[in-house]
Coordinates of C-alpha atoms and ligand atoms in Angstrom, one line a residue:
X5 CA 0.0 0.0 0.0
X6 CA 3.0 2.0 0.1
X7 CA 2.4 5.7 -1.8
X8 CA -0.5 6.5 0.5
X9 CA -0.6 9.9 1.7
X10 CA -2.9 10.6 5.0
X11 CA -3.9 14.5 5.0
X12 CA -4.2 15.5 8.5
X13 CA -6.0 19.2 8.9
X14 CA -5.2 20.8 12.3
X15 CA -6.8 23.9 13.2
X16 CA -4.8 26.0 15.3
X17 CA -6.1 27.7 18.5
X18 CA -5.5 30.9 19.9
X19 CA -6.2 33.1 22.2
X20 CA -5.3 36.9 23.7
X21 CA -2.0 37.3 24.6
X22 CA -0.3 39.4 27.2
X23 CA 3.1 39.9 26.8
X24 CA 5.9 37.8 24.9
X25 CA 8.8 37.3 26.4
X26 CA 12.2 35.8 26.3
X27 CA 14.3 33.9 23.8
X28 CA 13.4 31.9 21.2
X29 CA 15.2 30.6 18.1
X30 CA 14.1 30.9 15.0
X31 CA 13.9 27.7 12.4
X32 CA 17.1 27.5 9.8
X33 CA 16.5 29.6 7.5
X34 CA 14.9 27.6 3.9
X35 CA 16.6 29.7 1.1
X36 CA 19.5 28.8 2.6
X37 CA 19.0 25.0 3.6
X38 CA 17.7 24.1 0.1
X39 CA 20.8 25.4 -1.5
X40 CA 22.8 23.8 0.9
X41 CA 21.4 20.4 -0.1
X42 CA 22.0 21.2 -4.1
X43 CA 25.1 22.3 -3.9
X44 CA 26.6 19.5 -1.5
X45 CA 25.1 17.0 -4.1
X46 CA 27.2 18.4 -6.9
X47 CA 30.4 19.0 -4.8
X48 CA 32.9 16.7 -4.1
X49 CA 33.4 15.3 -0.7
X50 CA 30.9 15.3 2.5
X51 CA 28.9 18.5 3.0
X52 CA 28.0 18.7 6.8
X53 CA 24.7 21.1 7.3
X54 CA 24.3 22.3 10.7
X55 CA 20.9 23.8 11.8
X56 CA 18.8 22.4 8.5
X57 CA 15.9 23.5 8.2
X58 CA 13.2 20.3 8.8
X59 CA 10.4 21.4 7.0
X60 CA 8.4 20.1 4.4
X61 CA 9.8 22.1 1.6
X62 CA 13.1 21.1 2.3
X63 CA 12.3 17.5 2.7
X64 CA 11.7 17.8 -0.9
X65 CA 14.6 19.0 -1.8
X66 CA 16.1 15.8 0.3
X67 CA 14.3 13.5 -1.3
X68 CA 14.3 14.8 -5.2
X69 CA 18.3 14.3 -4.8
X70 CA 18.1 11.0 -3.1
X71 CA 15.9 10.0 -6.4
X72 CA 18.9 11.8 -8.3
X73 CA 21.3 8.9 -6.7
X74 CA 23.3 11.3 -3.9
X75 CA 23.6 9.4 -0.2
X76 CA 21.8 12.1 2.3
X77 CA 21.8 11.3 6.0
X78 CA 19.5 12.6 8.3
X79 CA 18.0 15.6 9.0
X80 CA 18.8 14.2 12.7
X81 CA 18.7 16.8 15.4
X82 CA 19.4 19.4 12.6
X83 CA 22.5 18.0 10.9
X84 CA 22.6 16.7 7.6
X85 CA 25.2 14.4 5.7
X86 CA 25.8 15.1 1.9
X87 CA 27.8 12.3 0.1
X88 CA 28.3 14.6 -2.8
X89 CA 28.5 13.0 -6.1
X90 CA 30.7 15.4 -7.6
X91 CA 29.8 17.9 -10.7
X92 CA 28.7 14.4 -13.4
X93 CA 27.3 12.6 -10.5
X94 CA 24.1 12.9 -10.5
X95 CA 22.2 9.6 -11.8
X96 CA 19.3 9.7 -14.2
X97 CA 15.9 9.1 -11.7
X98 CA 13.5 5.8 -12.3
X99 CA 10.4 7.8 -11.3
X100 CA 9.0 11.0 -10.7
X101 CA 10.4 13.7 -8.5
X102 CA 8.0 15.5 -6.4
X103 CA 8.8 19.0 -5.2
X104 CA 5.6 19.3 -3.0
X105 CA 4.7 22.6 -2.4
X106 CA 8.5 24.5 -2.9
X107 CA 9.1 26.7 -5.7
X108 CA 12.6 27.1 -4.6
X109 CA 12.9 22.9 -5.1
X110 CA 11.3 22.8 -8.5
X111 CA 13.1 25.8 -10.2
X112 CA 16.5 25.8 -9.0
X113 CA 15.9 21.6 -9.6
X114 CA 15.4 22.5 -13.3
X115 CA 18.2 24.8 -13.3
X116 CA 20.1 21.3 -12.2
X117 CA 18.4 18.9 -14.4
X118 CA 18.8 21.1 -17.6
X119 CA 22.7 20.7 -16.6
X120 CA 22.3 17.1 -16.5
X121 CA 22.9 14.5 -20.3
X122 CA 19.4 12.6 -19.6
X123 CA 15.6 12.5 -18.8
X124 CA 13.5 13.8 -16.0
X125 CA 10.1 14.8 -15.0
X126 CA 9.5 16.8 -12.1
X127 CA 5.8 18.1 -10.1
X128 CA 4.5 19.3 -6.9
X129 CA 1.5 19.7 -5.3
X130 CA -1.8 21.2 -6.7
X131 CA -0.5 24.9 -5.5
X132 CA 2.8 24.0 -7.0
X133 CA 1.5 23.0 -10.6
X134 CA -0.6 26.2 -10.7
X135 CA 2.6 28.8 -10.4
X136 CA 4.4 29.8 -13.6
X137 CA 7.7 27.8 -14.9
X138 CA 7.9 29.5 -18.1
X139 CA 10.2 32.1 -16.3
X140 CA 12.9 29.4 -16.1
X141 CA 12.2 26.6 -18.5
X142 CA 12.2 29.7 -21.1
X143 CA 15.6 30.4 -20.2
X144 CA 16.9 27.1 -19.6
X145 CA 15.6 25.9 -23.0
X146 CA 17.5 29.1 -24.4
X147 CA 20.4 27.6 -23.2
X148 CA 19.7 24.1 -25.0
X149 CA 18.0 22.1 -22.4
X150 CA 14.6 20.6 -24.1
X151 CA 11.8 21.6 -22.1
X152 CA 8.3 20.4 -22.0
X153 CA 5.4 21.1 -20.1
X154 CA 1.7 21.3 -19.2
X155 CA 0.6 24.6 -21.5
X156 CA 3.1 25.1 -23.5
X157 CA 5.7 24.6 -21.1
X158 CA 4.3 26.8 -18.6
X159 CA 3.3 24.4 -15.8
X160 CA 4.3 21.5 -13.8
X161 CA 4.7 18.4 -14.2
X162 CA 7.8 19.5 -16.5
X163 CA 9.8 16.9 -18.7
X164 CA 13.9 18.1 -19.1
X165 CA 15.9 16.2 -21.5
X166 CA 18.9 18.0 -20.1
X167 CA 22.9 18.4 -21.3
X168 CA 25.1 20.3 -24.0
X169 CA 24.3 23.5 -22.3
X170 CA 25.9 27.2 -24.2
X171 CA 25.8 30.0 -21.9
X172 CA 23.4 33.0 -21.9
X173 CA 23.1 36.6 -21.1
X174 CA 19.5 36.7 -19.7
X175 CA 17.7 39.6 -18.7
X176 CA 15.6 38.5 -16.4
X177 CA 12.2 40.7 -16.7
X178 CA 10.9 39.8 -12.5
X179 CA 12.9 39.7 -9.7
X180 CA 13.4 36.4 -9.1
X181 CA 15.9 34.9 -6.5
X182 CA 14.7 31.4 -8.1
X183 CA 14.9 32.3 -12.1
X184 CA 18.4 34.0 -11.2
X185 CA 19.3 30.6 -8.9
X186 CA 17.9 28.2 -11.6
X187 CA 19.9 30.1 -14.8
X188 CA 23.0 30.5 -12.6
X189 CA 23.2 26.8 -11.9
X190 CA 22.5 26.0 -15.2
X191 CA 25.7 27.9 -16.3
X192 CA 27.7 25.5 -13.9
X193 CA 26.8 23.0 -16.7
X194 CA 27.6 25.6 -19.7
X195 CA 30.9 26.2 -22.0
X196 CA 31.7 30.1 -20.7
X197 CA 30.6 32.5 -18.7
X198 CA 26.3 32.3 -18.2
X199 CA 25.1 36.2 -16.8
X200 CA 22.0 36.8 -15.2
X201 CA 21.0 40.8 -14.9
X202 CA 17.5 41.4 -13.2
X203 CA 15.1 44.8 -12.3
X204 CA 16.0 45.3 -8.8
X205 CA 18.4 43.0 -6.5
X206 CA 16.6 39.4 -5.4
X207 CA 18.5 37.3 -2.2
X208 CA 21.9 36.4 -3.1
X209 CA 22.3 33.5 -1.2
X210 CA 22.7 31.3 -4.5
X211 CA 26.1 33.7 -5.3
X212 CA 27.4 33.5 -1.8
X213 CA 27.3 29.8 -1.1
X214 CA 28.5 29.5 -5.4
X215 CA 31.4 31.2 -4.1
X216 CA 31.3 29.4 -0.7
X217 CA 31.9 25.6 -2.5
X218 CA 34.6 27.3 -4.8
X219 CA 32.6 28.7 -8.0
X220 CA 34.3 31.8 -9.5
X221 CA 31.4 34.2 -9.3
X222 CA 30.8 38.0 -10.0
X223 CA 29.0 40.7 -8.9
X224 CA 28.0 43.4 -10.7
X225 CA 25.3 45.7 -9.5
X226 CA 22.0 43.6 -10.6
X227 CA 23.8 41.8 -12.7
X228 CA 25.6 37.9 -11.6
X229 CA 28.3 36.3 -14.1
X230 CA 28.8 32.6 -12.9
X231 CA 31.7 30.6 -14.9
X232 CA 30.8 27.1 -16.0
X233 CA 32.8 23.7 -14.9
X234 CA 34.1 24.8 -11.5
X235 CA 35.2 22.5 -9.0
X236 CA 32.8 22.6 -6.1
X237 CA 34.2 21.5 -2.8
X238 CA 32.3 20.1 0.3
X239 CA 32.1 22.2 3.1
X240 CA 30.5 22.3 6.5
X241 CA 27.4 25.1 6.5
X242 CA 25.9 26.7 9.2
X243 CA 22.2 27.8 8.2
X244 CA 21.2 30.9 10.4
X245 CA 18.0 31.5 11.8
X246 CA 15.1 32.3 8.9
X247 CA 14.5 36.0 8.9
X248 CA 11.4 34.7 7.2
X249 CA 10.1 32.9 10.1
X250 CA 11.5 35.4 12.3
X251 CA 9.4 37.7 11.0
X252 CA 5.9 36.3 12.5
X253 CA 7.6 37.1 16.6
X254 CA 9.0 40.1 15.5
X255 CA 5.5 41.3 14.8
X256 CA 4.0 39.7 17.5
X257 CA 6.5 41.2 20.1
X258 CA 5.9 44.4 18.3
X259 CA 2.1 44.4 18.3
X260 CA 1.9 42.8 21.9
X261 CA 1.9 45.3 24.8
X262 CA 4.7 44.7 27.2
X263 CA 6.9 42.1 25.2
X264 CA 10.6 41.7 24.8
X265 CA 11.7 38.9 22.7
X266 CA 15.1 37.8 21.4
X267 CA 15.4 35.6 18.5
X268 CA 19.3 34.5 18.1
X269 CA 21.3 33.7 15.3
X270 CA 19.2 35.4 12.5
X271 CA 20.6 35.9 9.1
X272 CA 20.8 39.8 8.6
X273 CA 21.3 39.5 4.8
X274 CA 20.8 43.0 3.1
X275 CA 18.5 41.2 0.3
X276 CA 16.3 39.9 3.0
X277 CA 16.5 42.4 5.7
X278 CA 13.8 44.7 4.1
X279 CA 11.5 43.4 6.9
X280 CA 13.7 45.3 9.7
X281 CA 14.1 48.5 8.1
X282 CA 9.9 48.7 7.6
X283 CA 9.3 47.8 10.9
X284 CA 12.2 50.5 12.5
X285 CA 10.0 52.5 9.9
X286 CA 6.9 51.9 11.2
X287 CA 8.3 52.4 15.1
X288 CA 9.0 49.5 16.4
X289 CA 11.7 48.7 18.9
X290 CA 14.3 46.4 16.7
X291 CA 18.1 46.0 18.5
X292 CA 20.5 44.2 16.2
X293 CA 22.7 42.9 18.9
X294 CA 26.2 40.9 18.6
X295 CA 26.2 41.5 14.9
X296 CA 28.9 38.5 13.1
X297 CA 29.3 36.5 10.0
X298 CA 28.7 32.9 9.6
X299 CA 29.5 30.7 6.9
X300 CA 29.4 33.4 4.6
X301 CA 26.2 35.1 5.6
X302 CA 25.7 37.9 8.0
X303 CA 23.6 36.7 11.5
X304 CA 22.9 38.6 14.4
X305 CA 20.6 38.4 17.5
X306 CA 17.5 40.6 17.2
X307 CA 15.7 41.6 20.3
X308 CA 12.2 43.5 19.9
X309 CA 10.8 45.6 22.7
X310 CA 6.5 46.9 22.3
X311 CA 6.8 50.6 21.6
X312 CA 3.4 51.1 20.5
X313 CA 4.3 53.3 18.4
X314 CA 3.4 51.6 15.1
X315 CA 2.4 53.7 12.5
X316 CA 1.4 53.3 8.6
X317 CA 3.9 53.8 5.8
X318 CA 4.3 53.3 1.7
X319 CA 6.3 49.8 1.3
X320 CA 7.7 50.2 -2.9
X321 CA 10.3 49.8 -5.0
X322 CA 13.4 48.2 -4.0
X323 CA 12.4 47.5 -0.6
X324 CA 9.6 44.9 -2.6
X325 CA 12.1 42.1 -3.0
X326 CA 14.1 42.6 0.4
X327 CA 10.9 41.3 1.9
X328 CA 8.3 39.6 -0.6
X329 CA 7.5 36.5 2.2
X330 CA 7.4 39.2 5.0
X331 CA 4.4 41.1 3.4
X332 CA 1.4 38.7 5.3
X333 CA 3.6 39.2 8.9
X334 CA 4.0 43.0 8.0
X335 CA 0.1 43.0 7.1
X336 CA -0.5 42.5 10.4
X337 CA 1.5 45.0 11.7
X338 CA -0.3 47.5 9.5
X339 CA -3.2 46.4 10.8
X340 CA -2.2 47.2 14.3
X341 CA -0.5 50.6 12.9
X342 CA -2.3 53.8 13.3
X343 CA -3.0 55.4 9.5
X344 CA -2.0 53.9 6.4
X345 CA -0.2 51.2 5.0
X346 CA 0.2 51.1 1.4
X347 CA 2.2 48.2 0.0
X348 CA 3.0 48.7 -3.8
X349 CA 5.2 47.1 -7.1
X350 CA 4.3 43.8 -5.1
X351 CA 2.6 42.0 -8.7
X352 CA 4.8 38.9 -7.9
X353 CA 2.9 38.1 -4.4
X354 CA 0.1 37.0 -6.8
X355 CA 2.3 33.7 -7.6
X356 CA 3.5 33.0 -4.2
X357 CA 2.0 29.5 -2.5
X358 CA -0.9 31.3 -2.4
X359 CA -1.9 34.8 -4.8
X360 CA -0.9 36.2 -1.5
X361 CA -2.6 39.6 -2.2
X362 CA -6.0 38.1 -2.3
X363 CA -5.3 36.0 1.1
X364 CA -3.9 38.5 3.1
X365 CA -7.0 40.7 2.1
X366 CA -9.4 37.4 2.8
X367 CA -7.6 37.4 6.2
X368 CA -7.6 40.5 7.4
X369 CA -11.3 41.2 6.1
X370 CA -11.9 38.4 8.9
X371 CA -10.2 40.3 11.6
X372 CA -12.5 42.8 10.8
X373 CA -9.6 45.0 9.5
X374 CA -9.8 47.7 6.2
X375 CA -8.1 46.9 4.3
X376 CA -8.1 46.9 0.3
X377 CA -7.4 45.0 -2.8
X378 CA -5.3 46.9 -5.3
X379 CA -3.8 45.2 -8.7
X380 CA 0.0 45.5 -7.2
X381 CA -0.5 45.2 -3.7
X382 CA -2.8 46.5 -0.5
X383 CA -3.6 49.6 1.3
X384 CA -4.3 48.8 4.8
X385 CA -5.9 51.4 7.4
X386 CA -4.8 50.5 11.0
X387 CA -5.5 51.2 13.8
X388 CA -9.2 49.7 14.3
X389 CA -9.4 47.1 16.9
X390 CA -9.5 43.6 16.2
X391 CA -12.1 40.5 16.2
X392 CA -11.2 37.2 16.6
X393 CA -12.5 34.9 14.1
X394 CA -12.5 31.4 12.9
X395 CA -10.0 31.8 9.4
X396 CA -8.8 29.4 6.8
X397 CA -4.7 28.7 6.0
X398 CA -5.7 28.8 2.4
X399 CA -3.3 26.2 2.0
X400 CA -0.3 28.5 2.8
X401 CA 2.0 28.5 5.7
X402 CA 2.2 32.0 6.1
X403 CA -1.3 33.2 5.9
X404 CA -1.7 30.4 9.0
X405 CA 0.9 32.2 10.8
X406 CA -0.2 35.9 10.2
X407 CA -3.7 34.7 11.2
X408 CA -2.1 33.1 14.3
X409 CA -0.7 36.6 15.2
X410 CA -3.6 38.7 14.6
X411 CA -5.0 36.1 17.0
X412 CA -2.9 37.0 20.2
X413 CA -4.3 41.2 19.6
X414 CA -7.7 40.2 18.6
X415 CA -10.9 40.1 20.9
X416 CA -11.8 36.6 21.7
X417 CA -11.0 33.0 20.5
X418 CA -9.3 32.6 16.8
X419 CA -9.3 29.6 14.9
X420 CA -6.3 29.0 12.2
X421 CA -8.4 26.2 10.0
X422 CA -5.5 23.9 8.2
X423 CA -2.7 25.3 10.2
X424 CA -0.8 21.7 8.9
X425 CA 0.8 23.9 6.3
X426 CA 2.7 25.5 8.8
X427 CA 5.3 22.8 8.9
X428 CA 6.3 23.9 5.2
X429 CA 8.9 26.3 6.8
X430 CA 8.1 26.7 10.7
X431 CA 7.7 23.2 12.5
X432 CA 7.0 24.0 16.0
X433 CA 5.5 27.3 15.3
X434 CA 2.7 26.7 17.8
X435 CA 4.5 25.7 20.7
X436 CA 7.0 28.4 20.1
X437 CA 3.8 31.0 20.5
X438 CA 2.8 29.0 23.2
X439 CA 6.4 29.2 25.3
X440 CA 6.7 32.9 24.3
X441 CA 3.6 34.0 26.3
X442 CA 3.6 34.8 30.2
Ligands
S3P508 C1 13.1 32.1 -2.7 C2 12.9 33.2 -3.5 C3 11.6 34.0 -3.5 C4 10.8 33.7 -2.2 C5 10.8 32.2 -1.9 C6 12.2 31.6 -1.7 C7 14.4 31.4 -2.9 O1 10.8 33.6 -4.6 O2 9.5 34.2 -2.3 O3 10.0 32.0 -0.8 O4 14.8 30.6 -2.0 O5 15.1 31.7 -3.9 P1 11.0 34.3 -6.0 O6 12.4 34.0 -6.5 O7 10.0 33.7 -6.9 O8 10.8 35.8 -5.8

């Protein structure tokens, strides 16, 4: 009977809160933990990972490169083993691979397979196979790869006859942390030099941990050169903390009267921070304390103090990218913000797990909030008390997690329907709120 999947819903509880206090860590962060995984597969020698991120997401990413042939031990209390195969040693798969609900797994996986001289197919789940793929298989069948897929090569399930790669200079017309990843690890594969220019700065974790394994890489303002047929060595990684997930107590502890919070070990990267900077915006008490760098990425521990002080501002531009998951925690915080929040240039939150700017809007609509629709993003006016409610996930992890929130300022009970999805990227979220409260 082996294949059968149980679905177990879960709704999540929550009530009131009165202060949050303490220290609590942070999950590793997923950007970084996927990559880690992909790139130890292609290096040579052991990759160690140290504080891998156990959610689902990256469990997909696990078990796409087992399929692939590569030896992966654990994740056991947050290490994991890479036998890495080296850059040729990657084995065609019998079957399937399933990427389950993570973009980042089925796009920079592409990127991969596109690389690789033989056959592969590669889905996810029903949110997975409705987001767009043309932005990479386009690329990656510029660069030679043969790409098919569900209309006209648009959706998943994708087929990649990979190998003979040539190297492009792509202009990437979004920006995409995952059509840069996918294109840039496709070039690993290509004859020359593969560049990658793109509208405004996405994460750079991809370039760092390229460089990290021993890839010549370049920088040049939004534009990444990446040289093919480097050697890749294994190395021991150290994931920080997810900003990401971060995000969700940093709004809490600001919203929250009377709460001081820590969160250790948080990556700080400029091309994720966005989330700090709006908050410090907005008034909220953010300390960056014992500021470092680890394994390449810059961590530090962030401690958030109630001001209640919040207040509305215009989120645009630039900033849009530095914090495109953050946008349902900072919804919240808008919520609770006297005046106006007006989030703009945010088109791409329509692809997301979920079209994230009609969930947020669904969600906050519950809470009784105002807030508004608009093509590229939301206005929300704050400031208005708060109802609990009984809300759905919508299937994604961090609409759960910013109705959880709204939860511990609303009046009464709420109830987080399908709060399963959480484990995508925060296991443990709810008994993290749980220890936080006094
Ligand atoms: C990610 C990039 C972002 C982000 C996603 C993770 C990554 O997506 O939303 O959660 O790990 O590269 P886009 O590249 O589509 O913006």
């Amino acid at each position: 009977m082996g294949g059968a999947k149980i679905a177990i819903i879960s709704d999540l509880h929550v009530a009131p809160a009165v202060a949050l206090k303490g220290t609590v860590a942070a999950p590793g962060d997923k950007s970084i933990s996927h990559r880690a995984v992909m790139l130890g597969s292609l290096a040579e020698g052991d990759t160690v990972i140290e504080n891998f991120l156990p959610g689902e997401d990256c469990l997909s990413t696990i078990s796409c490169f087992r399929k692939l042939g590569v030896e992966i031990v654990g994740p056991e209390r947050g290490k994991v083993k890479i036998l890495g195969r080296g850059f040729w040693g990657l084995a065609e798969p019998d079957d399937v691979l399933d990427a389950g609900n993570s973009g980042t797994t089925i796009r920079l996986l592409l990127g991969i397979l596109a690389g690789q001289p033989f056959f592969s197919i590669v889905t996810g789940d029903d949110s997975l196979r409705q987001r767009p793929m043309a932005r990479v298989a386009r690329p990656l069948a510029l660069m030679g790869a043969r790409m098919l897929g569900r209309q006209g090569g648009s959706l998943a399930p994708l087929a990649v006859q990979g190998g003979g790669l040539k190297p492009i200079d792509y202009k990437s017309p979004v920006a995409s942390a995952q059509v840069k990843s996918s294109i840039l690890l496709a070039g690993l594969f290509a004859d020359g030099v593969t560049t990658v220019g793109e509208p405004f700065r996405s994460r750079d974790h991809t370039e760092r941990m390229l460089k990290y394994f021993g890839a010549n890489v370049e920088i040049s303002g939004n534009k990444v050169r990446v040289t093919g047929h480097p050697r890749l060595k294994g190395q021991r990684v150290l994931i920080p903390g997810d900003i990401s997930s971060a995000a969700f107590l940093m709004v809490a502890a600001s919203i929250v009267p009377g709460s001081d919070l820590t969160i250790p070990s948080v990556g700080i990267n400029h091309t994720r921070s966005g989330i700090l900077d709006v908050l410090l915006e907005m008034g909220a008490g953010i300390e960056l304390v014992h500021q470092r760098e680890e394994g390449g990425e810059p961590v530090a521990d962030i401690r958030v103090r109630y001001t209640g002080k919040l207040a509305g501002i215009t989120v645009a531009g630039e900033t849009i990218p530095r914090l495109i998951d953050e946008v349902p925690a900072l919804a919240v915080a808008a919520a609770v913000a006297e005046g106006t929040t007006y989030i703009k240039d945010a088109a791409e939150l329509k692809v997301k797990e979920s079209d994230r700017i009609a969930t947020v809007v669904t969600l906050l609509h519950r809470f009784g909030v105002d807030v508004e629709e608009l093509p590229e993003g939301l206005l929300v006016r704050g400031g208005r008390p708060l109802k609990g409610t009984i809300c759905e996930s919508q299937g994604d992890h961090r609409i759960a997690m910013a109705a959880a929130i709204a939860g511990l300022v609303a009046k009464g009970e709420t109830v987080v329907r399908g709060a399963e999805c959480i484990n995508v990227s925060f296991p443990g979220f709810a008994s993290v709120l749980k220890n936080i409260q006094e």
